[in-house]
mmCIF file of C-alpha atoms in Angstrom:
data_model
loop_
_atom_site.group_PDB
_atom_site.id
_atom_site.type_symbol
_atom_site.label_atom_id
_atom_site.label_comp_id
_atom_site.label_asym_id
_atom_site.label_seq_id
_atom_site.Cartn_x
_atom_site.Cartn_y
_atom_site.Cartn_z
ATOM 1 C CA UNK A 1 -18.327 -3.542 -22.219
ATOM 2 C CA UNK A 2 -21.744 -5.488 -22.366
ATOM 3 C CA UNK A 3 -24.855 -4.058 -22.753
ATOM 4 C CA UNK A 4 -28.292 -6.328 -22.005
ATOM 5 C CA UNK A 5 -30.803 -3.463 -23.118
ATOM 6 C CA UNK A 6 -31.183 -0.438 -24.428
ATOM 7 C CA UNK A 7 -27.828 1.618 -24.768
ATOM 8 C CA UNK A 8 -27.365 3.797 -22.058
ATOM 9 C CA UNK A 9 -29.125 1.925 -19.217
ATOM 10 C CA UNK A 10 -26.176 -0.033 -17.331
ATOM 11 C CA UNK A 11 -22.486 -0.528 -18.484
ATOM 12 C CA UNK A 12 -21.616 -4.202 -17.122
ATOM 13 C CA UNK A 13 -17.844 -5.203 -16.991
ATOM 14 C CA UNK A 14 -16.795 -8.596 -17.390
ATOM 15 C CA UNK A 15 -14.135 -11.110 -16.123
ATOM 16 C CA UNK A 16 -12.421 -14.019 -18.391
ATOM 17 C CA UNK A 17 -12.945 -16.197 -15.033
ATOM 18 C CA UNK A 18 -11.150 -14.612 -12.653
ATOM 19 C CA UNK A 19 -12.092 -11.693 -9.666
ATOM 20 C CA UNK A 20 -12.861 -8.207 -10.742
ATOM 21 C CA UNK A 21 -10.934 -5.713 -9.016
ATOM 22 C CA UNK A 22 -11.766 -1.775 -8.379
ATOM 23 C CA UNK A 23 -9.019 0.061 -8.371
ATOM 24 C CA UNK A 24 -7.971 3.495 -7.573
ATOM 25 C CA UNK A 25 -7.136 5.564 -10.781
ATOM 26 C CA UNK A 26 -3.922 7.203 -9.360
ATOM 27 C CA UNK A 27 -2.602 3.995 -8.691
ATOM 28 C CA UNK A 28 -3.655 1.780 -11.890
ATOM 29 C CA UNK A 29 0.119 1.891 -13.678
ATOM 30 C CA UNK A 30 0.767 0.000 -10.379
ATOM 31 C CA UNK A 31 -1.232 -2.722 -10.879
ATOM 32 C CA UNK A 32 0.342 -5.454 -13.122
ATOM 33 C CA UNK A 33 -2.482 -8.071 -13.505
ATOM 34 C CA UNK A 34 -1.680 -11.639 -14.728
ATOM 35 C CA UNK A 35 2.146 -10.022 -15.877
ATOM 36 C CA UNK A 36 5.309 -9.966 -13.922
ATOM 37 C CA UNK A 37 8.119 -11.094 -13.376
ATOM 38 C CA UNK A 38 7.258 -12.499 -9.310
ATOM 39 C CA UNK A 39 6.276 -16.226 -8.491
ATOM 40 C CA UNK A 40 2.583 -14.689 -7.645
ATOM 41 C CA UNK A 41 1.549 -12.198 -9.789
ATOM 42 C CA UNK A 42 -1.179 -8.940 -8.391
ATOM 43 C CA UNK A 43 -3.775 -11.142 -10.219
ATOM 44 C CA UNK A 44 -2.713 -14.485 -7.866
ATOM 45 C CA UNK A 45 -3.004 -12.124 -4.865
ATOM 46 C CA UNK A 46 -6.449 -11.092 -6.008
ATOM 47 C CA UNK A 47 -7.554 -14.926 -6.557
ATOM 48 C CA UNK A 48 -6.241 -15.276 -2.703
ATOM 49 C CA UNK A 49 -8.953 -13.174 -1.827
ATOM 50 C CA UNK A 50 -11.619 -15.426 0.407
ATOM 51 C CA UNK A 51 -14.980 -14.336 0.948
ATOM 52 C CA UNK A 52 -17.227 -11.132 -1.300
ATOM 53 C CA UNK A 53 -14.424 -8.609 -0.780
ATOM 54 C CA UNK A 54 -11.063 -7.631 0.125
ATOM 55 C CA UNK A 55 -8.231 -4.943 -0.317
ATOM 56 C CA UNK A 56 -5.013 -5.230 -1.627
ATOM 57 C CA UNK A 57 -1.774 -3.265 -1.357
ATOM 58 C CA UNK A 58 -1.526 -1.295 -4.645
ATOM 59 C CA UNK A 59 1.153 1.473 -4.711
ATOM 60 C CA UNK A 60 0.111 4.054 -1.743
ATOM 61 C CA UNK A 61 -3.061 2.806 -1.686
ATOM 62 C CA UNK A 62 -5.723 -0.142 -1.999
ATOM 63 C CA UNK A 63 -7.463 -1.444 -4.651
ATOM 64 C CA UNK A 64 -10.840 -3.693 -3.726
ATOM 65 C CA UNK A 65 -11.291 -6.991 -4.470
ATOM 66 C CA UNK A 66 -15.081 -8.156 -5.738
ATOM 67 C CA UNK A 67 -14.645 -12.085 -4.653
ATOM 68 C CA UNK A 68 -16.589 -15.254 -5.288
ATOM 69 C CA UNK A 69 -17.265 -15.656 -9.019
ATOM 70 C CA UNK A 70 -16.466 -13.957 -11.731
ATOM 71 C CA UNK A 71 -20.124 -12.312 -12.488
ATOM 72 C CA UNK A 72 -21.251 -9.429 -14.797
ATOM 73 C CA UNK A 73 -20.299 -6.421 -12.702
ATOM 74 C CA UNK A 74 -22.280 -2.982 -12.711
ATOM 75 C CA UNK A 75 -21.912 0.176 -10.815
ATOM 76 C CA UNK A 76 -25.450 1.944 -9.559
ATOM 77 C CA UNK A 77 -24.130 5.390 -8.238
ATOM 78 C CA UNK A 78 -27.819 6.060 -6.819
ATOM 79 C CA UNK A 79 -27.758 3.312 -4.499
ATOM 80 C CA UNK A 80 -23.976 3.326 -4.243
ATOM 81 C CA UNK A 81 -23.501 -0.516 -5.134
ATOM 82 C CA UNK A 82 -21.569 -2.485 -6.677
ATOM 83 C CA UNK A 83 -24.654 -4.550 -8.815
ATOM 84 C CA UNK A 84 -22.942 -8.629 -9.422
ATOM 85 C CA UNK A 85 -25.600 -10.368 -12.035
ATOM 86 C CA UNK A 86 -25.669 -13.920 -10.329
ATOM 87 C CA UNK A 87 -29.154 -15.363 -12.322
ATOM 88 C CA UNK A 88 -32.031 -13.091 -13.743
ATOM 89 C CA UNK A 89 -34.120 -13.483 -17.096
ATOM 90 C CA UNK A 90 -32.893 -10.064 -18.433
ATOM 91 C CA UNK A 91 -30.998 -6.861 -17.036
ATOM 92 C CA UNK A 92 -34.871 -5.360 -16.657
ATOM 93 C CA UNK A 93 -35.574 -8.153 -13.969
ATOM 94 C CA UNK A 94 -32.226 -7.600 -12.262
ATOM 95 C CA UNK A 95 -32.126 -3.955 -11.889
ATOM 96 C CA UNK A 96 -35.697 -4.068 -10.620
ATOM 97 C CA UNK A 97 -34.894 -6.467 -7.688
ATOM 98 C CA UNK A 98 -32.165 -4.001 -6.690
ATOM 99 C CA UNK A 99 -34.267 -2.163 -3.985
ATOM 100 C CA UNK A 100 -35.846 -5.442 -2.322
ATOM 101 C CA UNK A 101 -32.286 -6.800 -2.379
ATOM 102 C CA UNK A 102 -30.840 -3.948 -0.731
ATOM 103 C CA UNK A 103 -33.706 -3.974 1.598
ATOM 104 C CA UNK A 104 -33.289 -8.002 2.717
ATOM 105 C CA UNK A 105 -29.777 -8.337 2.489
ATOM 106 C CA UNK A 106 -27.485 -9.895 4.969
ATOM 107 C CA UNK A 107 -24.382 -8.040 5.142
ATOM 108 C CA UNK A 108 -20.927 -10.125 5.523
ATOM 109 C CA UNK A 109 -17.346 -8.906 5.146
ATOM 110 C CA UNK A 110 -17.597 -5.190 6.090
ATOM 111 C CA UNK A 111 -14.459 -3.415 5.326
ATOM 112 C CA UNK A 112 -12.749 0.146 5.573
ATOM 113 C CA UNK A 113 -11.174 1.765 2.014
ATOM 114 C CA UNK A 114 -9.852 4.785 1.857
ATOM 115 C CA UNK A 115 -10.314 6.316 -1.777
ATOM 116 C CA UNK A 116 -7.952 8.921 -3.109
ATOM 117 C CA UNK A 117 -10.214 9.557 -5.779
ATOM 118 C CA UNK A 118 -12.616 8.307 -9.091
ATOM 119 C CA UNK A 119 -11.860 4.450 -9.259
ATOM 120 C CA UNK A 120 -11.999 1.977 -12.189
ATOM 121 C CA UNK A 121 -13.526 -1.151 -12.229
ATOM 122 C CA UNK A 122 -12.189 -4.354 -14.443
ATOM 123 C CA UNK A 123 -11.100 -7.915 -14.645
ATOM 124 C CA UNK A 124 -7.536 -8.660 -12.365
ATOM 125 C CA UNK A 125 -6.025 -9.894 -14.931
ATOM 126 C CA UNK A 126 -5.245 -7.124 -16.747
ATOM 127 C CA UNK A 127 -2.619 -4.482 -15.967
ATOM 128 C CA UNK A 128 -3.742 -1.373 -14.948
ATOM 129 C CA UNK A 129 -1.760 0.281 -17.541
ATOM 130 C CA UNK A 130 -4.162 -1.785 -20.361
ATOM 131 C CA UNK A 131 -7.563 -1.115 -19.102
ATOM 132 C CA UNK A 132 -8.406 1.715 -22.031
ATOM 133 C CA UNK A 133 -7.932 -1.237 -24.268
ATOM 134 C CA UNK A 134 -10.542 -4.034 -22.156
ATOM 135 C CA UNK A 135 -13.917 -3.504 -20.372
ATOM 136 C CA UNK A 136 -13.623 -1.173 -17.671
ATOM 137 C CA UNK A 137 -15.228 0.907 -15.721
ATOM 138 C CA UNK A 138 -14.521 4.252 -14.663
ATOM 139 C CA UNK A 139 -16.306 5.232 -11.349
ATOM 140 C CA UNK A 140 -16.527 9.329 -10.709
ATOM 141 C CA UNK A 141 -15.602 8.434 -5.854
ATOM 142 C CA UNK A 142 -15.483 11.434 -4.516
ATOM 143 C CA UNK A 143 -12.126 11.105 -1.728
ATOM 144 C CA UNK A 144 -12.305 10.015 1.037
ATOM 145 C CA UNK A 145 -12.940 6.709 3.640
ATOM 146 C CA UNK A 146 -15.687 4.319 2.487
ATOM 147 C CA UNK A 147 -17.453 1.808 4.327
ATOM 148 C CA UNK A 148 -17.860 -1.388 2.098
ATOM 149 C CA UNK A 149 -19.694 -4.053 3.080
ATOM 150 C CA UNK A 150 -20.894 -6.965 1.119
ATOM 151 C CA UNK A 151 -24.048 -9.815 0.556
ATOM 152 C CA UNK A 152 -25.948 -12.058 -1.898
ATOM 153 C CA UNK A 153 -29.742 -11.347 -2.272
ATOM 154 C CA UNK A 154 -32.263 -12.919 -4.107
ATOM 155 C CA UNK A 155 -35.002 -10.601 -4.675
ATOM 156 C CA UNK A 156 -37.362 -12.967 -7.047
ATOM 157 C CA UNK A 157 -37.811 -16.817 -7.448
ATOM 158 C CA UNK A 158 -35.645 -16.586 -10.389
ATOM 159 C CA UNK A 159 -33.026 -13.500 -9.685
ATOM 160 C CA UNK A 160 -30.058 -13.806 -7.713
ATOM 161 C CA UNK A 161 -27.556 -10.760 -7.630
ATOM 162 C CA UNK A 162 -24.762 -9.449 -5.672
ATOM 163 C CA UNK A 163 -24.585 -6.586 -3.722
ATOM 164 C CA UNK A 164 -21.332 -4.586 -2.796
ATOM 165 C CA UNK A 165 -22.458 -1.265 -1.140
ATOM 166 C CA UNK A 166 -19.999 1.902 -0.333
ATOM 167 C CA UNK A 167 -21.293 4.226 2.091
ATOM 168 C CA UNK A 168 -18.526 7.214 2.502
ATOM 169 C CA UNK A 169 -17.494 7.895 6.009
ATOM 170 C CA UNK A 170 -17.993 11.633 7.365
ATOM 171 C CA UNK A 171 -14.684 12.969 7.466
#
């Protein structure tokens, strides 16, 4: 897991090129990454994926697709977003364009998710059966349907950060 400043301030999760995926935790042994034995593998389905966002088919549920490039990935449960590190001088500068990019941003690919549970964050590539031993991370969702929609903001002439925001449905 990588760590810009001080230790304890954001837990970023990394990708060796490929999507990150967010999947549910009772479903990760389903998930087999870059392995199997099929012509496309769960991490060629997630590459498929056009566009911010998307859901895949994993086991009885779905596991959600973070699109586009491959960037530094964060989790910011008080703003309930997904935080993708596009261009910024340091994780200071980034975090502190979060509000003004939430504020300005143009939403694109909203989607539905229904969450069975805490999810776990980490590159496709991997099986979900390995992610104790790569950069993951864990993600406490409460149950439940989540709206998830998606944009790129730039809050500052220099920052540039994606922004994938889940706002749970009433049930």
């Amino acid at each position: 897991m990588a760590r810009y400043a001080d230790p304890g301030t954001v837990e970023w999760v990394e990708s060796g090129g490929g999507p990150l995926i967010v999947v549910p935790e009772a479903v990760l042994p389903f998930w087999a990454g870059a392995d199997g034995e099929d012509l496309a593998t769960d991490y060629d389905r997630a590459c498929e994926v056009d566009g911010y966002v998307g859901l895949l088919p994993v086991g009885d549920s779905a596991a959600l697709v973070l699109g586009d490039e491959p960037a530094s990935t964060s989790f910011l449960p008080d703003h309930g977003t997904f935080v993708r590190w596009s261009a910024a001088g340091s994780e200071d500068e980034l975090l502190a364009g979060v509000p003004a990019a939430l504020d300005a941003a143009v939403w694109q690919n909203e989607v539905s998710w229904q969450v069975p549970g805490p999810v776990v964050l980490f590159d496709s590539a991997w099986p979900g059966t390995a992610t104790e031993r790569t950069e993951h991370l864990r993600v406490p969702l409460e149950p439940g349907r989540y709206t998830v929609r998606a944009a790129h903001a730039q809050p500052g002439p220099e920052t540039w950060l994606g922004l994938v925001q889940l706002s749970r449905l009433p049930d």
